[in-house]
Coordinates of C-alpha atoms in Angstrom, one line a residue:
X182 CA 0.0 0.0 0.0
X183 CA 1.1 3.2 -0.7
X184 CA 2.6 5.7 1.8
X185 CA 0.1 9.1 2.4
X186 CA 2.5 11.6 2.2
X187 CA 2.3 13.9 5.6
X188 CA 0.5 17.9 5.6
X189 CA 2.2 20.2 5.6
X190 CA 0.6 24.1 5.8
X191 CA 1.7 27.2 3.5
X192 CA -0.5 30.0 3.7
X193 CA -3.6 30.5 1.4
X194 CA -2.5 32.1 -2.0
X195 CA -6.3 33.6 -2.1
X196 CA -8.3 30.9 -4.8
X197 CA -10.8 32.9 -7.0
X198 CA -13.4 31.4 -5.3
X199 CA -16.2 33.0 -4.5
X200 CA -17.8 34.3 -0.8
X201 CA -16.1 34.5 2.7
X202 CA -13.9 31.0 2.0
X203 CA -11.8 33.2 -0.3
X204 CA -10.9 35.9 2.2
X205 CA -10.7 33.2 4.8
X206 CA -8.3 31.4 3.1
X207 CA -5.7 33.9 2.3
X208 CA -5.3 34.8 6.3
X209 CA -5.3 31.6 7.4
X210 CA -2.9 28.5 6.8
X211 CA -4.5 25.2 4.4
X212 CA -3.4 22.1 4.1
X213 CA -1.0 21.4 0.8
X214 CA -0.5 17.8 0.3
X215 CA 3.5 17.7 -0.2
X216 CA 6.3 15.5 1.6
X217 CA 9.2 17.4 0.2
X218 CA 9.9 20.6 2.5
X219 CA 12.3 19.1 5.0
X220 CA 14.6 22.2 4.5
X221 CA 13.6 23.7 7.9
X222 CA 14.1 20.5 9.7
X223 CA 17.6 19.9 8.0
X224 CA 18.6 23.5 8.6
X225 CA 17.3 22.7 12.4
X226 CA 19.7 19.7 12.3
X227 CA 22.6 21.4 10.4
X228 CA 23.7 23.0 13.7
X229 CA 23.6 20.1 15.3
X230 CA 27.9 19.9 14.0
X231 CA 26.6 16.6 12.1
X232 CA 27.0 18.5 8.7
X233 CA 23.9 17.3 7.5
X234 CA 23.2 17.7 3.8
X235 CA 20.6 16.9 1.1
X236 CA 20.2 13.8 -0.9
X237 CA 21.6 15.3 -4.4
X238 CA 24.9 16.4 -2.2
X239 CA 25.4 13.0 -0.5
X240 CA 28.4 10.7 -0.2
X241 CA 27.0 7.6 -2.6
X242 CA 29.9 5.7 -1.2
X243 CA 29.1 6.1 2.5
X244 CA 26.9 2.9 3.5
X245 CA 23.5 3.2 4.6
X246 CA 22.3 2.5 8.2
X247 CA 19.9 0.1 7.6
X248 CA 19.0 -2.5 4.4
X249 CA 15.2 -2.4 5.1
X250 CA 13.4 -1.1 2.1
X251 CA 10.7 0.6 4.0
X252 CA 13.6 3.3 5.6
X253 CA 13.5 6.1 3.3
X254 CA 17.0 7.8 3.6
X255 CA 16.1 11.7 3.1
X256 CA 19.7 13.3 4.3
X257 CA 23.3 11.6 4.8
X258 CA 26.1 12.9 6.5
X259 CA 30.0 13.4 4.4
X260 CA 31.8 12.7 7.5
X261 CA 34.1 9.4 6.7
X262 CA 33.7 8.2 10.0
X263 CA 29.7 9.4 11.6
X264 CA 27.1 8.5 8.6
X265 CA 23.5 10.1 10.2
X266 CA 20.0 9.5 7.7
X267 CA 16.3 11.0 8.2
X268 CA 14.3 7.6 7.6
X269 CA 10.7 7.2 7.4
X270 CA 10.5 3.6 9.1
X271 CA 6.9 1.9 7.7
X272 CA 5.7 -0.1 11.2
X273 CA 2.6 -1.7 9.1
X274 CA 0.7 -2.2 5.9
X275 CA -1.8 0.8 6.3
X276 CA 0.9 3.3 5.6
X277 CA 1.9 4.7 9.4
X278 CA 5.2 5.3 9.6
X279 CA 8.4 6.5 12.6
X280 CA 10.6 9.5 11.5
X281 CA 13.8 8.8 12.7
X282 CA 17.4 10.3 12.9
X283 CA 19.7 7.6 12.6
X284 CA 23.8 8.1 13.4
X285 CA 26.1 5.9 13.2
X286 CA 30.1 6.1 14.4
X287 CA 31.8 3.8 12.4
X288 CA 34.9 4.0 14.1
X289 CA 35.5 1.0 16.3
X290 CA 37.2 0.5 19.5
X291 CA 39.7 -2.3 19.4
X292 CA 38.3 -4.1 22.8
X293 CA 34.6 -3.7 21.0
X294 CA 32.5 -6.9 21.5
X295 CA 28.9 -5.5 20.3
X296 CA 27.7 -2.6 19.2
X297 CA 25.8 -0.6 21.3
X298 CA 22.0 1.2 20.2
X299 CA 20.9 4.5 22.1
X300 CA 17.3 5.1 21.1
X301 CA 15.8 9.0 22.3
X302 CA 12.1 9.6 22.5
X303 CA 10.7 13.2 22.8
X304 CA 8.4 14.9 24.9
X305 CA 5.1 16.4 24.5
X306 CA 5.0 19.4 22.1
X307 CA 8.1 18.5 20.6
X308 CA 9.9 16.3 17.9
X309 CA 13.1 14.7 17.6
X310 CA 14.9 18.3 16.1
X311 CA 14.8 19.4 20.1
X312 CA 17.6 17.7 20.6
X313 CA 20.1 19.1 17.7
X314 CA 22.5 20.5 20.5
X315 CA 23.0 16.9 21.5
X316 CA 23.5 15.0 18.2
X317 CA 27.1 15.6 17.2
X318 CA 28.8 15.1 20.7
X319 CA 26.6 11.7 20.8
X320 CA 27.7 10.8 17.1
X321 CA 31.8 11.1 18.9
X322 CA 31.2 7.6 21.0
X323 CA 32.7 4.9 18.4
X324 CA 31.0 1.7 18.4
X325 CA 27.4 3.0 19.1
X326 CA 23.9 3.6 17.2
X327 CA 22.5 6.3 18.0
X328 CA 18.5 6.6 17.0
X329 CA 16.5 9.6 17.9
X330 CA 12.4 9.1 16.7
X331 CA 9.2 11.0 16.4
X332 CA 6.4 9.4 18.3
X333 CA 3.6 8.1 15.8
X334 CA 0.9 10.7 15.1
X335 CA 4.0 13.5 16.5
X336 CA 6.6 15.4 14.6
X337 CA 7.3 14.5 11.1
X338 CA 5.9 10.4 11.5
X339 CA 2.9 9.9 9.8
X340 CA -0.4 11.0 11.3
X341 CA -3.0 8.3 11.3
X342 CA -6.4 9.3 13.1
X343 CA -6.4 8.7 17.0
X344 CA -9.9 7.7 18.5
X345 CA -9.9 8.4 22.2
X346 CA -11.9 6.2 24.3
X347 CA -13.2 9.1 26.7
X348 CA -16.4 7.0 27.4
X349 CA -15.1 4.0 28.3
X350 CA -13.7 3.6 32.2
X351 CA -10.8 5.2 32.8
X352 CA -8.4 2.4 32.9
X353 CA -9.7 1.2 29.3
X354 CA -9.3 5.0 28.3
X355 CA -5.6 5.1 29.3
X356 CA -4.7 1.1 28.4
X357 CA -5.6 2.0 25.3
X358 CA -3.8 5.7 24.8
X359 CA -0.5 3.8 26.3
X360 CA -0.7 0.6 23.7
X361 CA -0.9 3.4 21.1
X362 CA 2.6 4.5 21.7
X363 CA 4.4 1.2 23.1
X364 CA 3.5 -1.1 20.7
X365 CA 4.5 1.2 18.0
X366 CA 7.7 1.7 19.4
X367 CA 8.0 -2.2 19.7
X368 CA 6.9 -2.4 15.8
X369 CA 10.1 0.3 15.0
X370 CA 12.7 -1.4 16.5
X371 CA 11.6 -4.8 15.2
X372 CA 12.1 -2.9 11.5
X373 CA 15.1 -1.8 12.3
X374 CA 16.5 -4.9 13.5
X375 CA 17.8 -3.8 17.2
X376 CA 17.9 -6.5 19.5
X377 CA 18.2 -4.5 22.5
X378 CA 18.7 -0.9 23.4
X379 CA 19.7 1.7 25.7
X380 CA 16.1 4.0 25.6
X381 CA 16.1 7.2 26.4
X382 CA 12.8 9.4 27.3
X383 CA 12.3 12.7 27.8
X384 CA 8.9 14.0 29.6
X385 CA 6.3 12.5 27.6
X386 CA 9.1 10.2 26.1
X387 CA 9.7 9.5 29.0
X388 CA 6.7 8.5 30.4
X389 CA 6.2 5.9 27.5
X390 CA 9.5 4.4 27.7
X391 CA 9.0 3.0 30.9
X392 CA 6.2 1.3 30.0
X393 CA 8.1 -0.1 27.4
X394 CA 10.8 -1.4 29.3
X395 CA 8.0 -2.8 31.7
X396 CA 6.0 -4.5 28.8
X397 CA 9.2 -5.5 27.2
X398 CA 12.4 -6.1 29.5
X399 CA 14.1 -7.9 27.0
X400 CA 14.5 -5.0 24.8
X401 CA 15.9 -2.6 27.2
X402 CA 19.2 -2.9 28.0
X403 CA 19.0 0.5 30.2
X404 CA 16.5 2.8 30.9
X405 CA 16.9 6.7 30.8
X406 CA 14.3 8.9 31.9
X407 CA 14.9 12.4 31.8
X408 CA 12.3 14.6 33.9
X409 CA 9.5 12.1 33.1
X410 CA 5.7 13.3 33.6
X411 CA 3.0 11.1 35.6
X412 CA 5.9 10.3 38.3
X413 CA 4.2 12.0 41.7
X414 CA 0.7 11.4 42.6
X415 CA -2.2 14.4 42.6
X416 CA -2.8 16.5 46.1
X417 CA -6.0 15.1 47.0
X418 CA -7.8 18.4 46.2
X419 CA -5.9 19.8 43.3
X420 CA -8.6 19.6 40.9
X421 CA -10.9 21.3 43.0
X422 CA -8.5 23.6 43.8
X423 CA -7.8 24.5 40.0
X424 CA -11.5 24.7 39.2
X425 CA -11.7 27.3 41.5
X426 CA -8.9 29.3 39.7
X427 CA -5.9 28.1 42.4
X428 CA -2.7 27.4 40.3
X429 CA -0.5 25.2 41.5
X430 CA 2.1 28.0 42.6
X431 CA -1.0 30.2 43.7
X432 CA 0.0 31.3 47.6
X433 CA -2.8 30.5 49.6
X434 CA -2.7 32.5 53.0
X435 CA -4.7 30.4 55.8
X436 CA -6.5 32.9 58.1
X437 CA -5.8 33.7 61.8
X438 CA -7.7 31.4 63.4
X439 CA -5.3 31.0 65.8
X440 CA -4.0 33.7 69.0
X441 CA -0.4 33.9 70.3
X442 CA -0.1 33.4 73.9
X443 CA 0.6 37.3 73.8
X444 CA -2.3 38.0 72.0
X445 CA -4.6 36.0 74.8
X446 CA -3.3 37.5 77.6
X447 CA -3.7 40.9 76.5
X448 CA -7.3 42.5 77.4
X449 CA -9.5 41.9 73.7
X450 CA -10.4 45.1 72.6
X451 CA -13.1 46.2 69.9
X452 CA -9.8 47.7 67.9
X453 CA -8.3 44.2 68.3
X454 CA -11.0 42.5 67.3
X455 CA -12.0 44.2 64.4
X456 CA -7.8 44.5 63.3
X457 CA -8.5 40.8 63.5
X458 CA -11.4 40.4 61.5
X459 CA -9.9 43.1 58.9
X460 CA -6.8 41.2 58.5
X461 CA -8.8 37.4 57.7
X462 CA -10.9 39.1 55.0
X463 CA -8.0 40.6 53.4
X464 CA -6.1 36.9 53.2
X465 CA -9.8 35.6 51.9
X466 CA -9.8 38.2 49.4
X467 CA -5.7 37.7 48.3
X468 CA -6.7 33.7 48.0
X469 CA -10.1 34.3 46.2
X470 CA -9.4 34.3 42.4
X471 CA -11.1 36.4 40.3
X472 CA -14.6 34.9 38.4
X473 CA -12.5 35.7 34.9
X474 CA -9.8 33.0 36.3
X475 CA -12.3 30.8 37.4
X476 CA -13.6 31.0 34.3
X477 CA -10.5 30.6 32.3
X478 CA -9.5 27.4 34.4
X479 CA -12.9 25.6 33.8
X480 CA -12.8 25.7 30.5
X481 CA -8.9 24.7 30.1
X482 CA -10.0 21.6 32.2
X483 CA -13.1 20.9 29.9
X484 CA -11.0 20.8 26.7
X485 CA -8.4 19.1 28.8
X486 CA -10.8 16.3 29.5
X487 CA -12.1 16.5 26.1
X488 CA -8.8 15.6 24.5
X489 CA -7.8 19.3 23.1
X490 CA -3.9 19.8 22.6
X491 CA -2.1 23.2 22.4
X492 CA -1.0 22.4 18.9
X493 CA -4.5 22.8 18.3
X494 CA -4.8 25.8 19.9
X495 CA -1.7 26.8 17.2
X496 CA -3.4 25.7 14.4
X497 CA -6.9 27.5 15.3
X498 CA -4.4 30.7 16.2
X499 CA -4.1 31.0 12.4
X500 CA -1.8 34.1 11.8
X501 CA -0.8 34.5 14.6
X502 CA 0.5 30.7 14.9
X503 CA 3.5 31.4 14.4
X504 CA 3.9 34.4 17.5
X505 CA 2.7 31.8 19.9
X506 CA 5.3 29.2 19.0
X507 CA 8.0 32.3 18.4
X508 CA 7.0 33.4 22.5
X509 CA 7.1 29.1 23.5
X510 CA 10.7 29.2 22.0
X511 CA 11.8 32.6 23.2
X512 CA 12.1 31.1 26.8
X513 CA 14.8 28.9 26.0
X514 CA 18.0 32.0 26.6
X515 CA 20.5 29.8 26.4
X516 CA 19.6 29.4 22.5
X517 CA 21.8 31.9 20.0
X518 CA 19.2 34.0 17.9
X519 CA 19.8 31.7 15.1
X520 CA 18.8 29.0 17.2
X521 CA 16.0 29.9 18.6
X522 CA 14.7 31.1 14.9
X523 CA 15.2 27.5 13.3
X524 CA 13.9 25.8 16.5
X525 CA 11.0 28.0 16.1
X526 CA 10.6 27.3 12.4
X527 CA 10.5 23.7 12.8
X528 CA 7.8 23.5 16.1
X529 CA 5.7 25.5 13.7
X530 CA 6.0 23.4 11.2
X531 CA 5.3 20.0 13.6
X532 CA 2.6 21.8 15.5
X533 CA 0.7 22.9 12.0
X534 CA 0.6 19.1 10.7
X535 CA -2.8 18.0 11.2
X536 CA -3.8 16.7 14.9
X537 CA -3.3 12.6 15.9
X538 CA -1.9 11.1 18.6
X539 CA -2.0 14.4 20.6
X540 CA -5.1 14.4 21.9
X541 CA -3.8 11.3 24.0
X542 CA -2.5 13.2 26.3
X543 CA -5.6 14.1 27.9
X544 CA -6.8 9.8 28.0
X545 CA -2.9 9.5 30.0
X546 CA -3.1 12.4 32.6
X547 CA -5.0 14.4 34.9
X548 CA -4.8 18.3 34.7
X549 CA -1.9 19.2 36.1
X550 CA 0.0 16.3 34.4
X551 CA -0.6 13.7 37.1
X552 CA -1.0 9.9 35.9
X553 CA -4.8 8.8 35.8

């Protein structure tokens, strides 16, 4: 079966057609059905030190990572001794497929028994390009693979449809958001031929490739989990709390209901007791959020719970899409201006693909990010 090719947005040209579709569409981005703008991602990856370059400029001569004919090699390195490919891994017949970064040192260690394969899974909101700073002093370390993938339905992998099963109990709801991910994972590295593996997970990534390594011990060599989400267990009223517009750094300042010894054995005055009574509705009033916040934080736990993602906030922003990932990036100081501009370019582009896999979020956690 053929492979869909992924969406990608540019931004309305303005059709001649007729009515408000017309002026709709030349203000906001549509969908162009085209696999073969991967210049942002490259130029993302280009700073990376790996020297990544095109097909048409490639080394023929430097071997390929892997012989399976569903790995589509997009970009090759022309270092003589670190070979790195963009592959498009096909996990079944339907068409879904696993972007991946593949590098390879071929330089060899003379006390080398095995090769060694480090596998790195992204976070929510992300893809594997988040982690170009780390690629080329990874690529240095002779005798390992080093594989770094976009989640199915995330980044540049192919995005088939996700039904969330919202209606069902809770555990069925996240069994089957978490089988989703795993056995996907499970179907990649059985393409690619790893035996076992060193995985590495980040946040979301993170998350999921434990329960990997639980489902399939095996596989995993080590496990890696680098500030993983669903780890600490909910306060047993923060929901309540954040319904009622009480962030989770919000201050909350209990009143007086309690008297120093000083205060007791001092004769209790009207001023004293009306200084007392002053000073409790002014901490009720600080912890009282406004009804606009209340407001706001209902309805961010109602499309929460109904499976809404930021990146669909993005792609509903329009225009302005690209401000709210160009403010998302802008945090990250330590990033050169040039850095933060081609990470920026590329989590547009991700975050504009149409929505799949996530909306799972949502079926895995709790507001807050706390495991269901």
């Amino acid at each position: 079966m053929a492979k869909p090719e992924p969406v990608f947005p540019v931004w309305g040209s303005g059709s001649s057609s007729q009515g408000a579709f017309s002026l709709f569409s030349r203000f906001w981005p549509r969908a162009a059905t085209t696999k073969d703008d991967h210049q942002i991602e490259l130029a993302l990856l280009a700073d990376s030190g790996l020297k990544v370059v095109s097909p048409s400029t490639s080394d023929p001569s430097q071997p390929s990572l892997t012989s399976h004919e569903s790995a589509t090699t997009l970009a090759t390195s022309a270092s003589s001794d670190v070979v790195a490919e963009l592959l498009d891994v096909d996990i079944d017949s339907e068409g879904n497929y696993i972007h991946t970064l593949a590098i390879r040192n071929n330089k060899q260690t003379s006390n080398a028994k095995a090769r060694h394969s480090l596998v790195i899974t992204h976070g929510y909101f992300t893809g594997l390009g988040f982690f170009f700073r780390n690629y080329h002093e990874l690529s240095q370390v002779p005798d390992w693979d080093i594989y770094s993938i976009d989640w199915l339905g995330m980044g540049r992998s192919s995005r088939p449809k996700y039904v969330s099963r919202r209606g069902e109990s809770e555990d069925a709801r996240v069994a089957h958001a978490e089988s989703f991910f795993v056995e996907s994972l499970e179907e990649w590295r059985e393409r690619m031929g790893i035996e076992r593996m060193t995985l590495c997970g980040h946040s979301f990534g993170g998350y999921m490739s434990a329960l990997y390594a639980l489902k399939y011990p095996e596989r995993v060599e080590k496990l890696v989990l680098v500030s993983p989400i669903g780890i600490p267990e909910a306060p047993p009223d923060f929901e309540d709390r954040l319904r009622q517009g009480h962030g989770p750094a919000r201050r909350r300042i209990p009143p007086s209901n309690s008297r120093t010894p000083e205060y007791e054995s001092a004769e209790v005055t009207d001023a004293a007791v009306k200084a007392e009574e002053a000073s409790e509705a002014a901490a009720k009033k600080l912890n009282e959020p406004s009804r606009t916040r209340k407001l706001m934080f209902g309805m961010a736990m109602n499309l929460w719970e109904r499976n809404f993602a930021p990146q669909w906030v993005v792609r509903t922003a329009g225009p302005l899409s690209r401000r709210l990932i160009d403010w998302y990036i802008g945090r990250f100081e330590w990033l050169s201006e040039t850095q933060r501009t081609a990470l920026s370019a590329y989590a547009h582009q991700i975050s504009m693909l149409p929505g799949s896999s996530e909306s799972a979020l949502g079926d895995i956690l709790r507001p807050g990010a706390f495991a269901r």
